[in-house]
PDB file of C-alpha atoms and ligand atoms in Angstrom:
ATOM      1  CA  MET S 296      10.303  11.391  -2.611  1.00 96.00           C
ATOM      2  CA  PHE S 297      13.055   9.856  -5.170  1.00 98.00           C
ATOM      3  CA  ILE S 298      16.567   9.625  -3.632  1.00 98.00           C
ATOM      4  CA  THR S 299      19.744   8.519  -5.550  1.00 98.00           C
ATOM      5  CA  LEU S 300      22.951   7.465  -4.293  1.00 98.00           C
ATOM      6  CA  GLU S 301      25.902   8.312  -6.706  1.00 98.00           C
ATOM      7  CA  GLY S 302      29.791   8.194  -6.498  1.00 96.00           C
ATOM      8  CA  PRO S 303      32.958   6.487  -7.811  1.00 90.00           C
ATOM      9  CA  GLU S 304      33.536   2.821  -7.348  1.00 86.00           C
ATOM     10  CA  GLY S 305      34.248   1.994  -3.402  1.00 89.00           C
ATOM     11  CA  SER S 306      32.697   5.148  -2.281  1.00 91.00           C
ATOM     12  CA  GLY S 307      30.829   3.123   0.477  1.00 90.00           C
ATOM     13  CA  LYS S 308      27.252   4.413  -0.674  1.00 93.00           C
ATOM     14  CA  THR S 309      25.420   1.343  -0.180  1.00 91.00           C
ATOM     15  CA  THR S 310      26.708   0.509   3.553  1.00 91.00           C
ATOM     16  CA  ALA S 311      26.387   4.441   4.214  1.00 93.00           C
ATOM     17  CA  VAL S 312      22.747   4.447   3.624  1.00 95.00           C
ATOM     18  CA  GLU S 313      21.813   1.213   5.625  1.00 94.00           C
ATOM     19  CA  THR S 314      21.687   2.983   8.998  1.00 92.00           C
ATOM     20  CA  ALA S 315      19.750   5.784   7.308  1.00 94.00           C
ATOM     21  CA  VAL S 316      17.233   3.330   6.044  1.00 97.00           C
ATOM     22  CA  LYS S 317      16.704   1.666   9.498  1.00 96.00           C
ATOM     23  CA  ARG S 318      15.945   5.217  11.248  1.00 95.00           C
ATOM     24  CA  LEU S 319      13.545   6.343   8.606  1.00 96.00           C
ATOM     25  CA  GLN S 320      11.698   3.258   8.980  1.00 97.00           C
ATOM     26  CA  GLU S 321      11.537   3.481  12.582  1.00 97.00           C
ATOM     27  CA  LEU S 322      10.172   6.997  11.852  1.00 95.00           C
ATOM     28  CA  GLY S 323       7.277   5.305  10.015  1.00 96.00           C
ATOM     29  CA  TYR S 324       8.598   6.008   6.399  1.00 96.00           C
ATOM     30  CA  GLU S 325       8.101   3.251   3.767  1.00 97.00           C
ATOM     31  CA  ILE S 326      11.306   2.750   2.023  1.00 98.00           C
ATOM     32  CA  VAL S 327      11.948   0.919  -1.193  1.00 97.00           C
ATOM     33  CA  ARG S 328      15.779   0.147  -1.771  1.00 97.00           C
ATOM     34  CA  THR S 329      16.751  -0.607  -5.256  1.00 96.00           C
ATOM     35  CA  ARG S 330      19.721  -0.404  -7.624  1.00 95.00           C
ATOM     36  CA  GLU S 331      20.813   0.225 -11.121  1.00 95.00           C
ATOM     37  CA  PRO S 332      21.248  -1.065 -13.578  1.00 91.00           C
ATOM     38  CA  GLY S 333      18.662  -3.738 -12.629  1.00 91.00           C
ATOM     39  CA  GLY S 334      16.363  -3.808  -9.970  1.00 90.00           C
ATOM     40  CA  THR S 335      13.665  -5.666 -12.021  1.00 94.00           C
ATOM     41  CA  PRO S 336      14.116  -8.818 -13.912  1.00 96.00           C
ATOM     42  CA  ILE S 337      14.124  -7.303 -17.336  1.00 97.00           C
ATOM     43  CA  ALA S 338      16.552  -4.581 -16.134  1.00 95.00           C
ATOM     44  CA  GLU S 339      18.670  -7.228 -14.567  1.00 95.00           C
ATOM     45  CA  GLN S 340      19.135  -9.237 -17.642  1.00 97.00           C
ATOM     46  CA  ILE S 341      20.213  -5.817 -19.403  1.00 97.00           C
ATOM     47  CA  ARG S 342      22.496  -5.452 -16.586  1.00 95.00           C
ATOM     48  CA  ASN S 343      24.204  -8.628 -17.168  1.00 96.00           C
ATOM     49  CA  VAL S 344      24.866  -7.896 -20.815  1.00 97.00           C
ATOM     50  CA  ILE S 345      26.372  -4.315 -19.843  1.00 96.00           C
ATOM     51  CA  LEU S 346      28.527  -5.449 -17.072  1.00 94.00           C
ATOM     52  CA  ASP S 347      29.768  -9.022 -18.605  1.00 94.00           C
ATOM     53  CA  LYS S 348      33.605  -9.042 -18.613  1.00 92.00           C
ATOM     54  CA  ALA S 349      33.635 -10.996 -21.790  1.00 95.00           C
ATOM     55  CA  ASN S 350      31.767  -8.208 -23.682  1.00 95.00           C
ATOM     56  CA  THR S 351      35.037  -6.195 -24.623  1.00 94.00           C
ATOM     57  CA  ALA S 352      33.550  -5.158 -28.010  1.00 96.00           C
ATOM     58  CA  MET S 353      30.785  -3.149 -26.548  1.00 96.00           C
ATOM     59  CA  ASP S 354      30.379   0.195 -28.373  1.00 97.00           C
ATOM     60  CA  PRO S 355      30.151   3.293 -25.963  1.00 96.00           C
ATOM     61  CA  ARG S 356      26.887   4.239 -27.525  1.00 98.00           C
ATOM     62  CA  THR S 357      25.479   0.658 -27.170  1.00 98.00           C
ATOM     63  CA  GLU S 358      26.554   0.900 -23.574  1.00 97.00           C
ATOM     64  CA  ALA S 359      25.012   4.211 -22.935  1.00 98.00           C
ATOM     65  CA  LEU S 360      21.811   3.218 -24.615  1.00 98.00           C
ATOM     66  CA  LEU S 361      21.492  -0.027 -22.511  1.00 98.00           C
ATOM     67  CA  TYR S 362      21.836   1.760 -19.329  1.00 98.00           C
ATOM     68  CA  ALA S 363      19.158   4.069 -20.449  1.00 98.00           C
ATOM     69  CA  ALA S 364      16.957   1.025 -21.541  1.00 98.00           C
ATOM     70  CA  SER S 365      17.526  -0.464 -18.112  1.00 97.00           C
ATOM     71  CA  ARG S 366      16.656   2.662 -16.318  1.00 98.00           C
ATOM     72  CA  ARG S 367      13.330   3.205 -18.246  1.00 98.00           C
ATOM     73  CA  GLN S 368      12.258  -0.324 -17.542  1.00 97.00           C
ATOM     74  CA  HIS S 369      13.167   0.085 -13.841  1.00 98.00           C
ATOM     75  CA  LEU S 370      11.182   3.284 -13.472  1.00 98.00           C
ATOM     76  CA  VAL S 371       8.149   1.836 -15.339  1.00 98.00           C
ATOM     77  CA  GLU S 372       8.121  -1.584 -13.004  1.00 97.00           C
ATOM     78  CA  LYS S 373       9.363  -0.273  -9.726  1.00 98.00           C
ATOM     79  CA  VAL S 374      10.032   3.457  -9.029  1.00 98.00           C
ATOM     80  CA  TRP S 375       7.148   5.333 -10.413  1.00 98.00           C
ATOM     81  CA  PRO S 376       4.712   2.728  -8.644  1.00 98.00           C
ATOM     82  CA  ALA S 377       6.425   2.986  -5.458  1.00 98.00           C
ATOM     83  CA  ILE S 378       6.446   6.899  -5.709  1.00 98.00           C
ATOM     84  CA  LYS S 379       2.643   6.729  -6.373  1.00 98.00           C
ATOM     85  CA  GLU S 380       2.264   4.723  -3.428  1.00 97.00           C
ATOM     86  CA  GLY S 381       3.814   7.636  -1.221  1.00 96.00           C
ATOM     87  CA  LYS S 382       6.927   5.562  -0.448  1.00 97.00           C
ATOM     88  CA  ILE S 383      10.462   6.883  -0.339  1.00 98.00           C
ATOM     89  CA  VAL S 384      12.678   5.258  -3.145  1.00 98.00           C
ATOM     90  CA  ILE S 385      16.248   5.068  -2.387  1.00 98.00           C
ATOM     91  CA  CYS S 386      18.153   3.983  -5.744  1.00 97.00           C
ATOM     92  CA  ASP S 387      21.942   3.075  -6.012  1.00 96.00           C
ATOM     93  CA  ARG S 388      22.902   5.028  -8.985  1.00 97.00           C
ATOM     94  CA  TYR S 389      20.748   6.778 -11.560  1.00 98.00           C
ATOM     95  CA  LEU S 390      20.911   9.127 -14.455  1.00 98.00           C
ATOM     96  CA  ASP S 391      23.939  11.038 -13.124  1.00 98.00           C
ATOM     97  CA  SER S 392      25.947   7.800 -13.417  1.00 98.00           C
ATOM     98  CA  SER S 393      25.377   7.722 -17.104  1.00 98.00           C
ATOM     99  CA  LEU S 394      26.325  11.518 -17.248  1.00 98.00           C
ATOM    100  CA  ALA S 395      29.533  11.021 -15.298  1.00 98.00           C
ATOM    101  CA  TYR S 396      30.619   7.307 -16.762  1.00 97.00           C
ATOM    102  CA  GLN S 397      29.301   7.606 -20.335  1.00 98.00           C
ATOM    103  CA  GLY S 398      29.115  11.246 -20.990  1.00 98.00           C
ATOM    104  CA  GLY S 399      32.235  12.376 -19.000  1.00 98.00           C
ATOM    105  CA  ALA S 400      34.578   9.382 -18.751  1.00 96.00           C
ATOM    106  CA  ARG S 401      33.878   7.815 -22.061  1.00 96.00           C
ATOM    107  CA  GLY S 402      33.829  10.998 -23.892  1.00 97.00           C
ATOM    108  CA  LEU S 403      30.157  10.887 -25.308  1.00 98.00           C
ATOM    109  CA  GLY S 404      29.346  14.451 -24.088  1.00 98.00           C
ATOM    110  CA  VAL S 405      27.277  15.053 -20.895  1.00 98.00           C
ATOM    111  CA  ASP S 406      24.496  16.844 -22.961  1.00 98.00           C
ATOM    112  CA  ASN S 407      24.243  13.943 -25.461  1.00 98.00           C
ATOM    113  CA  ILE S 408      23.661  11.641 -22.744  1.00 98.00           C
ATOM    114  CA  LEU S 409      21.374  13.883 -20.901  1.00 98.00           C
ATOM    115  CA  ASN S 410      19.139  13.956 -24.056  1.00 98.00           C
ATOM    116  CA  ILE S 411      18.718  10.221 -24.338  1.00 98.00           C
ATOM    117  CA  ASN S 412      17.911   9.959 -20.741  1.00 98.00           C
ATOM    118  CA  LEU S 413      15.370  12.741 -20.823  1.00 98.00           C
ATOM    119  CA  PHE S 414      13.737  10.625 -23.656  1.00 98.00           C
ATOM    120  CA  ALA S 415      14.040   7.577 -21.475  1.00 98.00           C
ATOM    121  CA  THR S 416      12.924   8.838 -17.983  1.00 98.00           C
ATOM    122  CA  GLU S 417      10.347  11.238 -19.290  1.00 98.00           C
ATOM    123  CA  ASN S 418      12.116  13.945 -17.548  1.00 98.00           C
ATOM    124  CA  THR S 419      12.245  12.135 -14.044  1.00 98.00           C
ATOM    125  CA  TRP S 420      14.663  13.880 -11.861  1.00 98.00           C
ATOM    126  CA  PRO S 421      15.589  12.703  -8.138  1.00 98.00           C
ATOM    127  CA  ASP S 422      14.357  14.992  -5.389  1.00 98.00           C
ATOM    128  CA  LEU S 423      17.548  14.720  -3.712  1.00 98.00           C
ATOM    129  CA  THR S 424      21.040  13.202  -4.945  1.00 98.00           C
ATOM    130  CA  LEU S 425      23.878  12.180  -2.456  1.00 98.00           C
ATOM    131  CA  LEU S 426      27.080  12.383  -3.905  1.00 98.00           C
ATOM    132  CA  PHE S 427      29.717   9.950  -2.158  1.00 98.00           C
ATOM    133  CA  ASP S 428      32.792  11.891  -3.178  1.00 98.00           C
ATOM    134  CA  LEU S 429      36.252   9.857  -2.967  1.00 96.00           C
ATOM    135  CA  ASP S 430      39.562   9.900  -4.511  1.00 96.00           C
ATOM    136  CA  PRO S 431      39.202   6.955  -6.955  1.00 94.00           C
ATOM    137  CA  LYS S 432      42.527   5.506  -5.900  1.00 93.00           C
ATOM    138  CA  ILE S 433      41.133   5.070  -2.389  1.00 93.00           C
ATOM    139  CA  GLY S 434      37.879   3.511  -3.905  1.00 91.00           C
ATOM    140  CA  LEU S 435      39.434   1.137  -6.123  1.00 89.00           C
ATOM    141  CA  GLU S 436      42.149  -0.063  -3.287  1.00 89.00           C
ATOM    142  CA  ARG S 437      38.877  -0.703  -1.016  1.00 87.00           C
ATOM    143  CA  ILE S 438      37.287  -2.735  -3.878  1.00 84.00           C
ATOM    144  CA  ASN S 439      40.362  -4.759  -4.325  1.00 83.00           C
ATOM    145  CA  LYS S 440      40.688  -5.602  -0.518  1.00 84.00           C
ATOM    146  CA  ASN S 441      36.935  -6.769  -0.675  1.00 79.00           C
ATOM    147  CA  ALA S 442      37.301 -10.303  -1.919  1.00 70.00           C
ATOM    148  CA  ASN S 443      33.553 -10.740  -1.770  1.00 76.00           C
ATOM    149  CA  ARG S 444      32.748  -7.951  -4.334  1.00 74.00           C
ATOM    150  CA  GLU S 445      32.782  -9.265  -7.781  1.00 76.00           C
ATOM    151  CA  VAL S 446      34.529  -6.985 -10.462  1.00 76.00           C
ATOM    152  CA  ASN S 447      32.740  -5.772 -13.351  1.00 82.00           C
ATOM    153  CA  ARG S 448      33.754  -4.552 -16.881  1.00 78.00           C
ATOM    154  CA  LEU S 449      33.762  -0.850 -15.524  1.00 79.00           C
ATOM    155  CA  ASP S 450      35.990  -1.701 -12.650  1.00 77.00           C
ATOM    156  CA  LEU S 451      38.743  -2.781 -15.069  1.00 77.00           C
ATOM    157  CA  GLU S 452      39.041   0.738 -16.695  1.00 82.00           C
ATOM    158  CA  LYS S 453      42.198   2.671 -15.878  1.00 86.00           C
ATOM    159  CA  LEU S 454      42.423   5.415 -12.975  1.00 90.00           C
ATOM    160  CA  GLU S 455      42.257   8.039 -15.558  1.00 93.00           C
ATOM    161  CA  PHE S 456      38.658   6.977 -16.384  1.00 95.00           C
ATOM    162  CA  HIS S 457      37.589   6.731 -12.849  1.00 95.00           C
ATOM    163  CA  ASN S 458      39.413  10.335 -12.191  1.00 96.00           C
ATOM    164  CA  ALA S 459      37.091  11.753 -14.956  1.00 97.00           C
ATOM    165  CA  VAL S 460      34.142   9.991 -13.480  1.00 97.00           C
ATOM    166  CA  ARG S 461      34.680  11.761 -10.263  1.00 97.00           C
ATOM    167  CA  ASN S 462      35.376  15.267 -11.965  1.00 97.00           C
ATOM    168  CA  THR S 463      32.042  14.938 -13.858  1.00 98.00           C
ATOM    169  CA  PHE S 464      30.173  14.250 -10.961  1.00 98.00           C
ATOM    170  CA  LEU S 465      31.620  17.133  -9.127  1.00 98.00           C
ATOM    171  CA  GLN S 466      30.533  19.340 -12.105  1.00 98.00           C
ATOM    172  CA  LEU S 467      27.172  17.909 -11.955  1.00 98.00           C
ATOM    173  CA  ALA S 468      26.815  18.854  -8.362  1.00 98.00           C
ATOM    174  CA  LYS S 469      27.606  22.465  -9.129  1.00 98.00           C
ATOM    175  CA  ARG S 470      25.155  22.588 -12.319  1.00 98.00           C
ATOM    176  CA  TYR S 471      22.236  20.934 -10.080  1.00 98.00           C
ATOM    177  CA  PRO S 472      22.999  22.518  -6.583  1.00 98.00           C
ATOM    178  CA  GLU S 473      19.389  22.428  -5.728  1.00 97.00           C
ATOM    179  CA  ARG S 474      19.337  18.415  -5.656  1.00 98.00           C
ATOM    180  CA  PHE S 475      22.774  17.259  -4.789  1.00 98.00           C
ATOM    181  CA  VAL S 476      24.529  17.067  -1.394  1.00 98.00           C
ATOM    182  CA  ILE S 477      28.251  16.221  -1.362  1.00 98.00           C
ATOM    183  CA  ILE S 478      29.328  13.445   1.321  1.00 98.00           C
ATOM    184  CA  ASP S 479      32.938  13.337   2.100  1.00 98.00           C
ATOM    185  CA  ALA S 480      33.253   9.467   1.722  1.00 97.00           C
ATOM    186  CA  SER S 481      36.892   9.318   2.832  1.00 96.00           C
ATOM    187  CA  LYS S 482      35.717   9.815   6.437  1.00 96.00           C
ATOM    188  CA  SER S 483      34.812   7.091   8.830  1.00 94.00           C
ATOM    189  CA  GLN S 484      31.780   4.718   8.151  1.00 93.00           C
ATOM    190  CA  GLU S 485      29.757   6.373  11.130  1.00 95.00           C
ATOM    191  CA  GLU S 486      30.612   9.989   9.952  1.00 96.00           C
ATOM    192  CA  VAL S 487      29.513   9.154   6.506  1.00 97.00           C
ATOM    193  CA  ALA S 488      26.372   7.148   7.706  1.00 96.00           C
ATOM    194  CA  LYS S 489      25.421  10.246   9.926  1.00 96.00           C
ATOM    195  CA  ALA S 490      25.916  12.832   7.319  1.00 97.00           C
ATOM    196  CA  THR S 491      23.783  10.459   4.798  1.00 98.00           C
ATOM    197  CA  LEU S 492      20.924  10.428   7.370  1.00 97.00           C
ATOM    198  CA  ASP S 493      21.156  14.129   8.135  1.00 97.00           C
ATOM    199  CA  ALA S 494      20.968  15.091   4.439  1.00 98.00           C
ATOM    200  CA  ILE S 495      17.882  12.974   3.880  1.00 97.00           C
ATOM    201  CA  LEU S 496      16.348  14.257   6.926  1.00 97.00           C
ATOM    202  CA  ASN S 497      17.066  17.709   5.975  1.00 96.00           C
ATOM    203  CA  ARG S 498      15.407  17.253   2.609  1.00 96.00           C
ATOM    204  CA  LEU S 499      12.144  15.599   4.055  1.00 94.00           C
ATOM    205  CA  CYS S 500      11.875  18.575   6.526  1.00 91.00           C
ATOM    206  CA  LYS S 501      11.905  20.926   3.775  1.00 81.00           C
TER     207      LYS S 501
HETATM  208  P1  LIG V 265      27.792  -2.057  -9.560  1.00 52.81           P
HETATM  209  O1  LIG V 265      28.490  -3.392  -9.496  1.00 52.81           O
HETATM  210  O2  LIG V 265      26.289  -2.068  -9.391  1.00 52.81           O
HETATM  211  O3  LIG V 265      28.808  -1.001  -8.967  1.00 52.81           O
HETATM  212  P2  LIG V 265      28.657   0.019  -7.812  1.00 52.81           P
HETATM  213  O4  LIG V 265      28.517  -1.072  -6.604  1.00 52.81           O
HETATM  214  O5  LIG V 265      29.788   0.762  -7.921  1.00 52.81           O
HETATM  215  O6  LIG V 265      27.308   0.746  -7.944  1.00 52.81           O
HETATM  216  O7  LIG V 265      28.031  -1.778 -11.285  1.00 52.81           O
HETATM  217  C1  LIG V 265      27.538  -0.746 -11.735  1.00 52.81           C
HETATM  218  C2  LIG V 265      28.569  -0.238 -12.809  1.00 52.81           C
HETATM  219  O8  LIG V 265      27.996   0.520 -13.781  1.00 52.81           O
HETATM  220  C3  LIG V 265      29.505   0.952 -12.048  1.00 52.81           C
HETATM  221  O9  LIG V 265      30.967   0.695 -12.513  1.00 52.81           O
HETATM  222  C4  LIG V 265      29.057   2.121 -12.389  1.00 52.81           C
HETATM  223  C5  LIG V 265      28.467   1.803 -13.867  1.00 52.81           C
HETATM  224  N1  LIG V 265      27.410   2.474 -14.534  1.00 52.81           N
HETATM  225  C6  LIG V 265      27.478   3.507 -15.783  1.00 52.81           C
HETATM  226  O10 LIG V 265      28.557   3.409 -16.294  1.00 52.81           O
HETATM  227  N2  LIG V 265      26.346   4.129 -16.170  1.00 52.81           N
HETATM  228  C7  LIG V 265      25.466   4.158 -15.455  1.00 52.81           C
HETATM  229  O11 LIG V 265      24.367   4.788 -15.996  1.00 52.81           O
HETATM  230  C8  LIG V 265      25.040   3.145 -14.269  1.00 52.81           C
HETATM  231  C9  LIG V 265      23.683   3.256 -13.720  1.00 52.81           C
HETATM  232  C10 LIG V 265      26.080   2.615 -13.881  1.00 52.81           C
END
């Protein structure tokens, strides 16, 4: 089982899934928590290049290719082996982030980005994608309040960019209704955590 967590900045996806992970472990499931870009040493090195605030000259296609390269390495070294061992992999961000950020917001085109990602992932789709949907204005306010969170190159984009990210995610949820579950991330932490656990348990019971 391969589960991905998606959403705009500050949507609280990482916190929301913590309760679900604990409960699933109590139920006896083996969980691998990971994130993109990164998750393995090579992929983390690529992450540093992508997110470095000093890299203002990075071309949008270079950015898209680097995300796809990091994704590939992460699949090979971490995700595929864990799935083969029967574990549940829960990954913060995956291919839908590339479709929304590079395809939608950067304007490279969702289908162009899909093509390079189908090559990179050899058509590895998540079984379940939880979309933590939130108005980017609220998300960015949350980030700015959190002094511990490091601000990256993409966080610095204008609100318009983040609105385009959100809209593309919502379009993707319509395009792939069989794997997407939308979670209203504007609700309380408890409600969001419960919706997250319910969505995963529902999928596991299918
Ligand atoms: P990160 O600090 O992990 O952000 P978050 O906590 O919001 O997940 O940084 C990842 C950034 O990279 C985030 O701004 C989203 C962006 N991103 C893309 O633009 N394309 C992608 O394919 C992925 C995986 C992430």
